[in-house]
Steps between C-alpha positions, in 0.01 A plus 500: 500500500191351580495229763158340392730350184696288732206270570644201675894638507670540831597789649837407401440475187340903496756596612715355247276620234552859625875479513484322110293812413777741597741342260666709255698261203778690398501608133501259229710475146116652382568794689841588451699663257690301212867521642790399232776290640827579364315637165356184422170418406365333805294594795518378870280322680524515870562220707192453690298445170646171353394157558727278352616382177620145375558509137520720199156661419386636122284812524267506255298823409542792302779746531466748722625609878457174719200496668440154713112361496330469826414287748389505852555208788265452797717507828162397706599533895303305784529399876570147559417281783777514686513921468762511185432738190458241218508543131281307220689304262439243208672233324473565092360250346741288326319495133554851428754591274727727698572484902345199483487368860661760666397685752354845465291766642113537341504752267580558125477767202314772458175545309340776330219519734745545862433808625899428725708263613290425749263393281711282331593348755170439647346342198775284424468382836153448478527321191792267619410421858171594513574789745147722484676865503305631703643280775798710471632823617769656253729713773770611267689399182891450475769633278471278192750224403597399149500141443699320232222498252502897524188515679426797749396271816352762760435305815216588633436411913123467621376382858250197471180624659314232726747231356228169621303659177771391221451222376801420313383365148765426258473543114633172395619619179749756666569409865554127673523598867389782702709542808645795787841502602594755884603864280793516721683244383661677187700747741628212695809303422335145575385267225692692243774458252623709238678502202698791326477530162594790221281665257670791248820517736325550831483219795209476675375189752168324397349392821296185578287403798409152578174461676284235600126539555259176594762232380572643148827721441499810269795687412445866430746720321588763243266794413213366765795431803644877381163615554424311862847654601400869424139479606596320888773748510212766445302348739740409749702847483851277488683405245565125399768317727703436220665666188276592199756566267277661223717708216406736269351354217524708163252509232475657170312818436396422127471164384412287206417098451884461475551590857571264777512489861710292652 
């Protein structure tokens, strides 16, 4: 790794990059076999790759094996004043049509022209909080989740390089606030609440984390709170304080416009 692209990081923060480096994800629903449960037509999706889902949701393409479109999220890492690893976050803007107002990590689908996920994720950012990517140091790239909307949401982490330099610049037509919130928070048990709920038979706990930043509140939850959780627990080398409770989640292997997910 070459030190002269941490301009401006602490040595804290190289060294962080070097452990992020050495990640290995463990293999995906991509990699792995098909596997048959019970000689039905369905295939498993392991627990570490599913955000969350609230309601039923059409797919709508052509037949074929299921094959989720991608998308890549922008976990961007920085030193705070006070010494705590902080993560960039921003508040959707409220006239789009779906998450509207919720908070989310910068990021979004992929185009024809990303070379990675990385470079998704960069230019999304870029384009959404006018985050100049090469401000950024992409250390590694997590297991993917699958969000409700069947996208395949890689979450990509990067170290902000000489952090005085951003300038955060939100596009008004996607993003109303630009904010950090301390990374450790989502393995901590304070400021949360969860709620269990059941999707195809299976219980699992959506979990929500109240914070407040400069006298305005945010909640943060579902597939961007499932991705804080894994990504500090990365970081941190602990697991949350609390009980994930993600199931299995099944999906078919051959679908049509008929088929639902609930």
């Amino acid at each position: 790794m070459d030190p002269s692209s941490f301009v401006g990081c602490s040595p804290r923060l190289v060294a962080l990059s070097q452990q992020l480096r050495l990640y290995k994800p463990p293999p995906t629903f991509e990699d792995s076999e098909e596997q048959d449960l019970e000689g039905s037509d369905v295939k498993v999706v392991s627990q570490s790759q599913v955000g969350f889902a609230e309601s039923a949701t059409p797919i709508v393409q052509n037949p074929g094996r299921f094959r989720p479109k991608r998308a890549a999220v922008l976990v961007c890492l920085f030193e705070g004043d006070a010494g705590d690893l902080r993560v960039i976050l921003t508040k959707r803007s409220s006239k789009l049509s779906t998450h509207s107002g919720e908070v989310s990590l910068p990021g979004g689908k992929a185009e024809e022209g990303d070379k990675d996920d990385g470079d998704t994720a960069t230019r999304e950012a870029r384009e959404e909080i006018g985050l100049d990517p090469s401000l950024v140091n992409v250390v590694t790239v997590l297991e993917p989740f699958l969000s409700k909307h069947l996208l395949r949401v890689a979450p990509v982490v990067g170290i902000l390089n000489e952090r005085n330099s951003f300038k955060p610049s939100p596009n008004p037509s996607e993003v109303e606030v630009i904010f950090d919130a301390p990374l450790e928070m989502f393995i901590k048990d304070e400021n949360r609440r969860a709620e269990e709920r059941d999707w195809m038979g299976q219980k699992y706990i959506l979990h929500f984390f109240d914070y407040e930043n400069e006298k305005k509140k945010y909640m943060i939850w579902g597939l961007t709170a499932s991705i804080l959780i894994r990504v500090a627990s990365v970081v941190y080398q602990r697991p949350p304080a609390f009980v994930e409770l993600n199931p299995i989640f099944k999906f078919p292997k051959v679908i049509n416009n008929d088929t639902v997910v609930p």
